[in-house]
Coordinates of C-alpha atoms in Angstrom, one line a residue:
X1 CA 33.2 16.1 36.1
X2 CA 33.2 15.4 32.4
X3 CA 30.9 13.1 31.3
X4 CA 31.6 11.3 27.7
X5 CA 28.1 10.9 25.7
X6 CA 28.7 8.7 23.2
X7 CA 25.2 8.0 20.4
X8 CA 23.9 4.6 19.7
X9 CA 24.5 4.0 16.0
X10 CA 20.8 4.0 14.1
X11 CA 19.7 1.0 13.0
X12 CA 19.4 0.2 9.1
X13 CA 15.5 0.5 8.8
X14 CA 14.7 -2.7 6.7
X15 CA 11.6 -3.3 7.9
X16 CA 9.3 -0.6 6.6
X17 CA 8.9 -1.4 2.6
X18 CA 9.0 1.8 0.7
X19 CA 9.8 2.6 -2.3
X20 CA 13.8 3.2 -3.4
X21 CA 14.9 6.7 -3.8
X22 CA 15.6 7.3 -7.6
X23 CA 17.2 11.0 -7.5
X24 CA 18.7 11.5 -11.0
X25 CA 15.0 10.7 -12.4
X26 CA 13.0 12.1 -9.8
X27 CA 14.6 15.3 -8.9
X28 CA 14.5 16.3 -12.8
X29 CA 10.7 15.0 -13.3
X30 CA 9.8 16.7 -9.3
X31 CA 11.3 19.9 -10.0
X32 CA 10.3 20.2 -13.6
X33 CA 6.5 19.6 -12.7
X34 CA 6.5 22.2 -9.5
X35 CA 8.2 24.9 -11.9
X36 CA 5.0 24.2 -14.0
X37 CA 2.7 24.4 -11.9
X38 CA 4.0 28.0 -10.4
X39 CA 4.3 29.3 -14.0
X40 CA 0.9 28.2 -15.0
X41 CA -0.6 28.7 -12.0
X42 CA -1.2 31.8 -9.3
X43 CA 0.0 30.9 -6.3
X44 CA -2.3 32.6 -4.2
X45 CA -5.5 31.4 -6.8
X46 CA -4.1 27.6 -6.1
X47 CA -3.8 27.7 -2.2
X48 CA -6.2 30.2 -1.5
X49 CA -8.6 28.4 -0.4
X50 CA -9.2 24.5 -0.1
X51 CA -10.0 21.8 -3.0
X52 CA -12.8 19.7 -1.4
X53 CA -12.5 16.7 -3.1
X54 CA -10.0 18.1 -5.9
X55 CA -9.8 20.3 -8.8
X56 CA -11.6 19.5 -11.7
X57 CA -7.9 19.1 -13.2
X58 CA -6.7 17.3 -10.6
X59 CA -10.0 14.7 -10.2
X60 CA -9.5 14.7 -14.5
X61 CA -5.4 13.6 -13.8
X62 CA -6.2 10.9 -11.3
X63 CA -9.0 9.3 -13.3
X64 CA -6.2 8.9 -15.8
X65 CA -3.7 7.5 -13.0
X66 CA -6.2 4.7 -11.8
X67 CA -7.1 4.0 -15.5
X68 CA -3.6 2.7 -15.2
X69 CA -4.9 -0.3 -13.4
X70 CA -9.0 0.0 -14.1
X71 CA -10.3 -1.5 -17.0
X72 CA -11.7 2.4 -18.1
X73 CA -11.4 5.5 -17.0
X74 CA -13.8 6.3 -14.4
X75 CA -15.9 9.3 -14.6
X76 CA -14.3 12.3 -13.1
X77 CA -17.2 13.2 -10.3
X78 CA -16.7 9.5 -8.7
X79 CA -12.8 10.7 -8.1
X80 CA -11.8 12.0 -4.6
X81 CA -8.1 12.8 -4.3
X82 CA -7.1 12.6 -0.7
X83 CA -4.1 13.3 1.3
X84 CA -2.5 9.7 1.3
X85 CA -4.7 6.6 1.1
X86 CA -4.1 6.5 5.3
X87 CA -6.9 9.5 4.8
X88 CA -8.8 8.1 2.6
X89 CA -9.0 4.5 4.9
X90 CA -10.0 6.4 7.8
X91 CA -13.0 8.1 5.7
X92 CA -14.0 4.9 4.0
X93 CA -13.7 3.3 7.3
X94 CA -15.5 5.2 9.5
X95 CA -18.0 5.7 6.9
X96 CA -18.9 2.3 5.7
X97 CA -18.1 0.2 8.8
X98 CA -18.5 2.4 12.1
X99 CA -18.6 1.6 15.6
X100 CA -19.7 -1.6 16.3
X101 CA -19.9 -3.5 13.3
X102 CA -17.2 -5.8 11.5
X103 CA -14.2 -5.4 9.0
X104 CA -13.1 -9.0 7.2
X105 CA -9.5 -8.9 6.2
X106 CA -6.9 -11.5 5.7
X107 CA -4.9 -12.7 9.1
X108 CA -1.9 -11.3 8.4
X109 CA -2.7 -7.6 7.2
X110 CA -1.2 -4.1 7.3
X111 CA -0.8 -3.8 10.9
X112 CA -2.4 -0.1 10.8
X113 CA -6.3 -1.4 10.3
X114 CA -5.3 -2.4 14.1
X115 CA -5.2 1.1 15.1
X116 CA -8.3 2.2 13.0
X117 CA -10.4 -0.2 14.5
X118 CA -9.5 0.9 18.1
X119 CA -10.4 4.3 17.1
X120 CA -13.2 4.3 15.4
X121 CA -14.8 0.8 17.4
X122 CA -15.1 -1.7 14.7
X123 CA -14.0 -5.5 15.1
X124 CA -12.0 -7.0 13.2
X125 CA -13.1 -10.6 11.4
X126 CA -9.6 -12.2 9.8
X127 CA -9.7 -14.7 7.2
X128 CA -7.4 -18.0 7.1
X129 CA -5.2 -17.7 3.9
X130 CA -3.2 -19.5 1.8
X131 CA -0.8 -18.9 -1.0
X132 CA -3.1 -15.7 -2.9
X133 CA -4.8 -14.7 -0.2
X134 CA -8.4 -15.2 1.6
X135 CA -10.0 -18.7 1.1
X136 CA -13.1 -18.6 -0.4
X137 CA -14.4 -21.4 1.7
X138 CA -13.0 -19.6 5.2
X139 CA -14.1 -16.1 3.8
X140 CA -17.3 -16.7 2.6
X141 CA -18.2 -18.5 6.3
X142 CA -16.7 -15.1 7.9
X143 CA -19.4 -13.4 5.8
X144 CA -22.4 -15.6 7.0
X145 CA -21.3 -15.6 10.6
X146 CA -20.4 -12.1 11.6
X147 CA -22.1 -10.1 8.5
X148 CA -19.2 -7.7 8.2
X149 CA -20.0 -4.1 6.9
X150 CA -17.1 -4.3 4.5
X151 CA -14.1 -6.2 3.1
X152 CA -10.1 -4.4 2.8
X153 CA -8.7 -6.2 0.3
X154 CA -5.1 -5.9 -1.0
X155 CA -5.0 -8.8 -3.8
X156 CA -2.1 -7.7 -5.3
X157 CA 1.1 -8.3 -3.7
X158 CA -0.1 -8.2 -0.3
X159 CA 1.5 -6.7 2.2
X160 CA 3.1 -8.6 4.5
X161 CA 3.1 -11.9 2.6
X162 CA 3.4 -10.8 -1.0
X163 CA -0.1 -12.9 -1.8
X164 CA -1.9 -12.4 -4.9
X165 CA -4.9 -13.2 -6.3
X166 CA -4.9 -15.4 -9.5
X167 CA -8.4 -13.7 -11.4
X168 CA -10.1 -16.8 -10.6
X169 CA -9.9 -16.6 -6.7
X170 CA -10.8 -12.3 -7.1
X171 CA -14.4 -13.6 -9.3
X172 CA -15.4 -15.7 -6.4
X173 CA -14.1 -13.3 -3.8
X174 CA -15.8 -10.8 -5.3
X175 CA -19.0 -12.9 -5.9
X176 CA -19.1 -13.7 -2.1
X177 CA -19.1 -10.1 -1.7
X178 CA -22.1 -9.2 -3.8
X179 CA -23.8 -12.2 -2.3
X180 CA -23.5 -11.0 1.5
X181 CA -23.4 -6.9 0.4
X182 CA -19.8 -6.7 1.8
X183 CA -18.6 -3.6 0.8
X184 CA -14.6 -3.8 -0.5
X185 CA -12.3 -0.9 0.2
X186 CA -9.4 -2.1 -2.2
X187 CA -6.1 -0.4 -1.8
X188 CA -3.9 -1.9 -4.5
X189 CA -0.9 0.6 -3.4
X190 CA 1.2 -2.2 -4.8
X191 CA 0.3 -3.3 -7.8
X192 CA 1.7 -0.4 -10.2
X193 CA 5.6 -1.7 -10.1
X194 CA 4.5 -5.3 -11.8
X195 CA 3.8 -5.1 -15.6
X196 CA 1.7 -8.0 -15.9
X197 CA -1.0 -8.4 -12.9
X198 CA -4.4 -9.7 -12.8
X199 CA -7.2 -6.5 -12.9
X200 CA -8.2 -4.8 -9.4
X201 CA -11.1 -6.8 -7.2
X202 CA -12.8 -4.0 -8.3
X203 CA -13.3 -4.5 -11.4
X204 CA -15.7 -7.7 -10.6
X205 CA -18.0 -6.1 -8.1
X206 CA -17.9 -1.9 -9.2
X207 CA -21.5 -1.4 -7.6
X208 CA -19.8 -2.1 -4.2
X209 CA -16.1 -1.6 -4.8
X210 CA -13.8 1.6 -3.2
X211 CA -11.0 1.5 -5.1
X212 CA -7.7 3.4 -3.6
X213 CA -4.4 4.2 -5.6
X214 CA -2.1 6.2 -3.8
X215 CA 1.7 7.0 -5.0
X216 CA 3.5 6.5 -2.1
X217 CA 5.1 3.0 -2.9
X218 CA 5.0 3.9 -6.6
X219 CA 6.7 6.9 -6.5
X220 CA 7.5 8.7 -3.2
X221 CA 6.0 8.3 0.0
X222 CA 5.7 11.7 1.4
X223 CA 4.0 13.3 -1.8
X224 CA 0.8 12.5 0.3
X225 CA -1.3 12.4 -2.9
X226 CA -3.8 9.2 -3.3
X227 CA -6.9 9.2 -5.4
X228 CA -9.9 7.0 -4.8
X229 CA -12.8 5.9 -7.3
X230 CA -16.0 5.8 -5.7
X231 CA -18.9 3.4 -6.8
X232 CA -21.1 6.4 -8.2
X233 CA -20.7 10.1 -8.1
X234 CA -23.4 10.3 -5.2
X235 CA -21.6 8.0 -3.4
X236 CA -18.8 9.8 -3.7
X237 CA -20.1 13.0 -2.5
X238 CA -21.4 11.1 0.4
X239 CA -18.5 10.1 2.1
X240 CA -16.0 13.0 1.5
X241 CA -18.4 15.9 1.2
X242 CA -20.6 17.7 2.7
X243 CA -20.0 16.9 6.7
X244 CA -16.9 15.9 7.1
X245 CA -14.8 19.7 7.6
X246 CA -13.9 18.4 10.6
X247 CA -11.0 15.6 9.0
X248 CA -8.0 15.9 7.6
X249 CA -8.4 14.0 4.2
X250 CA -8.1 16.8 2.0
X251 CA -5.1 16.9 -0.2
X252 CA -3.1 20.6 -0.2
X253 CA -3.9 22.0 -3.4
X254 CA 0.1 22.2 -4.6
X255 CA 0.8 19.0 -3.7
X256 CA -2.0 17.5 -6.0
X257 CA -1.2 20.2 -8.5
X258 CA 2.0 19.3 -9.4
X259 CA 1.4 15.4 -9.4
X260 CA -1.6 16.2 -12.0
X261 CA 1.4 17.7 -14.2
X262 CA 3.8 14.3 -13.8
X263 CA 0.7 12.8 -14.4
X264 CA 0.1 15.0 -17.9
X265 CA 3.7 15.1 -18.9
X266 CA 4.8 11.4 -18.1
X267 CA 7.1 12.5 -15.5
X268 CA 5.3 9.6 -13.4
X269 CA 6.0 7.1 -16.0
X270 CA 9.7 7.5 -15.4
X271 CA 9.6 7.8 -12.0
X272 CA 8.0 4.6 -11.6
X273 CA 10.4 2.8 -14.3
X274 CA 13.3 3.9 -12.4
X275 CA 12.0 2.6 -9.4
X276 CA 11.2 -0.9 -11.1
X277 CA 14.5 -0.7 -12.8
X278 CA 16.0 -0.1 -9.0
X279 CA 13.4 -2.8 -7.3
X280 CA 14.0 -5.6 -9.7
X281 CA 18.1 -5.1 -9.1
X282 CA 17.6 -5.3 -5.9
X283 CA 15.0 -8.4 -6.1
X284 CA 17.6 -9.9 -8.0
X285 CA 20.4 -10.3 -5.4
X286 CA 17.8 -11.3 -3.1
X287 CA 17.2 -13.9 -5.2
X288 CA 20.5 -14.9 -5.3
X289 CA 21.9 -14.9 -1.7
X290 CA 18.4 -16.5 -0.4
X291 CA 18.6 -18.8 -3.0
X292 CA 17.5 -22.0 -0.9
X293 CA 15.4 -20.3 2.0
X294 CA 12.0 -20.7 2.1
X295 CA 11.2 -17.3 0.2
X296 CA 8.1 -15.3 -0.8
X297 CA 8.6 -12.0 -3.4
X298 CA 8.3 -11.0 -6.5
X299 CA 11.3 -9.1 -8.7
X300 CA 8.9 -5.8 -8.5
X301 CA 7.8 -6.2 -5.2
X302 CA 8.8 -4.0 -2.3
X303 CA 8.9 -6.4 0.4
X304 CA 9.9 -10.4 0.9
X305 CA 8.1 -12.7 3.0
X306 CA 11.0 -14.8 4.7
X307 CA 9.7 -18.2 6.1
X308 CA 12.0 -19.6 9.1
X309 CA 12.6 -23.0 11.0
X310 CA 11.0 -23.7 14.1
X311 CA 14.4 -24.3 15.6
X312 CA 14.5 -20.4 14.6
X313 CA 12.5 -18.6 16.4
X314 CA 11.6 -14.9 15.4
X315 CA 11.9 -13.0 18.1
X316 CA 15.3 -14.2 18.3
X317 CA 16.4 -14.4 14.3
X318 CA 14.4 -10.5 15.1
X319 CA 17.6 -9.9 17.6
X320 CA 20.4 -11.5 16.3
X321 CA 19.3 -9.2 13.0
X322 CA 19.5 -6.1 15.2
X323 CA 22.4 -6.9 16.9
X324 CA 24.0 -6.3 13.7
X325 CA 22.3 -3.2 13.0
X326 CA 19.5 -3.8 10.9
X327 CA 15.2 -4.3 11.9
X328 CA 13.2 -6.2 10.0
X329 CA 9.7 -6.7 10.7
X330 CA 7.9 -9.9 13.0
X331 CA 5.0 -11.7 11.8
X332 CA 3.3 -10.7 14.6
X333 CA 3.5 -7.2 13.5
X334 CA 0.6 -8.0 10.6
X335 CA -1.5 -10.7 13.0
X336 CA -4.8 -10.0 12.8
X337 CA -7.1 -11.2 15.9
X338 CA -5.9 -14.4 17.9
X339 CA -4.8 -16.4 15.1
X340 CA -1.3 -17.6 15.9
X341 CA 0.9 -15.9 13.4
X342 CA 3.7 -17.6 11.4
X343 CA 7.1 -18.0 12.2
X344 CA 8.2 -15.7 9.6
X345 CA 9.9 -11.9 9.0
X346 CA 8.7 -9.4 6.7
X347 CA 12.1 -6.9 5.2
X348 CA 12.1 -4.7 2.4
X349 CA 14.4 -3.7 -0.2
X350 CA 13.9 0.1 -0.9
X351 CA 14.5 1.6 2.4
X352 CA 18.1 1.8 2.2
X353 CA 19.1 5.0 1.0
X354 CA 21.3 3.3 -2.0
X355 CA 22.4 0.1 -3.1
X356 CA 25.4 -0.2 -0.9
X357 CA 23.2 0.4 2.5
X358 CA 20.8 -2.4 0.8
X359 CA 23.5 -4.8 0.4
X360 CA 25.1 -4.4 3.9
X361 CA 21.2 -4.9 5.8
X362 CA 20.9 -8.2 3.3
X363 CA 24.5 -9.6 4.1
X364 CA 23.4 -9.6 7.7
X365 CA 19.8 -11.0 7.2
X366 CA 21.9 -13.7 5.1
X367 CA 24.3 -14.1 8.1
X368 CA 21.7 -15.1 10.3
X369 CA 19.7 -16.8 8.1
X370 CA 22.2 -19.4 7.6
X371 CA 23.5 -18.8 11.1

């Protein structure tokens, strides 16, 4: 008996938010760096042995790649580079919070810290928001009631809703902070596509701030290669070093080593251009063909925040969408706690492999938008 087998067609993946692939820039600016590094480098002397924490190079080359957003460059010894901010959150999560005690985050948040805090036995304290973010009023009343252990902030484009922080609203966030002694673990993975965006949290509460950059939504996601600035040096040491061989934190040594030289040589620079060059097309004819929805973005922001009517539910825009071969993400994905989430979908626009694939999982979204 012959059995036909026939595959289910993949579905367009348009609801993870990476970055766009860029090849003509990248591949040149990638290979040129690795060659580099293997001419300037013994192999066997670079991944001999492990980098606890970095090289001093490599700590040196992502002082200079937060400076991008900090206003200095921090001091080399309060620099950990990590494999992947994911790493670093785990670290910084098990460290400052731990079992039994409370993280405050927004409502709708990256849907990950879920699976952190079921791990490692922290709650989870979310924060009404509005249009940038936490509210002061709503945070600051989280902070007196449950005395969390430390804050996750992402104030700049926010991930799912796009939020962020006028400098205003980050002063009295951060203020609230200092007044409680909330710890903030910022990851402001976002914020290097936008020219013009407001400073990190950070930078209004240092003594208390963990500030994470990491290069997968900047420049590619699997180059696993994040760098985080600890308050002080002895903090720093702290939480990534001695005690902790057990983890998997630590960044390989080539992989750092041959970001350090994009880093040096401005190979990152155009990488990331390329990719706001591609993001902001892209943005563009979102723009365009939503042109009346009810809309949140940015033109150099990975991800749109798409507000529906409640004669639209999501669960069923979320089939009709698949239906026609594309996912997108459900509110209900990034709902923190028992808040009710919004009737809303999270896409994003560089997941498609090119700009044709891109255009086809829009034109359906479109479709049923207006369905």
């Amino acid at each position: 008996m012959n059995v036909s087998l026939r595959s289910t067609p993949a579905l367009l993946n348009m609801s993870g938010n990476m970055p766009p692939k860029v090849p003509p820039v990248f591949n040149e600016a990638y290979r040129l760096a690795a060659q580099r590094v293997l001419a300037d480098f013994e192999p066997n002397d670079l991944i001999g042995a492990h980098q606890f924490c970095g090289s001093e190079r490599d700590r040196a080359a992502g002082a200079r790649f937060v400076s991008r957003r900090l206003p200095e460059v921090p001091s080399v010894d309060r620099i950990v580079v990590a494999n992947g901010t994911q790493s670093i959150l785990v670290m910084l999560l098990a460290g400052l919070v731990g079992r039994g005690r409370q993280l405050v985050l927004e409502a709708l948040s990256y849907p990950t810290i879920r699976t952190f805090a079921d791990q490692l036995g922290f709650g989870l304290s979310p924060v009404p928001m509005d249009e940038e973010g936490a509210l002061p009023d709503a945070f600051e009343e989280v902070c007196r009631a449950d005395r969390p252990a430390a804050y996750y902030a992402m104030p700049t484009l926010q991930n799912p809703t796009t939020a962020t922080m006028t400098i205003e609203r980050r002063r009295t966030i951060a203020k609230i902070c200092q007044r409680y002694g909330v710890a903030i673990i910022e990851d402001d993975i976002y914020s290097l596509l936008p020219r013009e965006v407001p400073p990190p949290l950070s930078a209004f509460a240092p003594e208390l701030s963990w500030y994470v950059l990491g290069t997968a939504k900047s420049m590619a996601p699997a180059l696993k290669v994040a760098y985080v600035v600890a308050p002080t040096a002895a903090a720093a040491t702290e939480r990534f070093w001695p005690g902790v061989r057990a983890t998997y934190w630590m960044c390989a040594p080539m992989n750092a080593s041959v970001v350090s030289t994009l880093i040096e040589t401005g190979g990152s620079d155009r990488i990331i251009e390329a990719i706001r060059v591609e993001t902001r097309a892209r943005q563009a004819i979102v723009a365009e063909r939503l042109v009346d929805a009810d809309l949140r973005t940015r033109p150099d922001c990975l991800h749109a925040w798409l507000s529906l009517p409640n004669s639209r539910p999501a669960s069923d825009f979320l089939a009709d969408v698949r239906a026609l071969g594309i996912d997108v993400g459900a509110s209900s994905t990034f709902a923190i706690g028992d808040i009710a989430p919004p009737n809303a979908i999270r896409f994003g626009t560089g997941t498609p492999r090119d700009r044709a694939a891109f255009e086809r999982g829009l034109d359906a979204i479109v479709k049923v938008y207006l369905k």
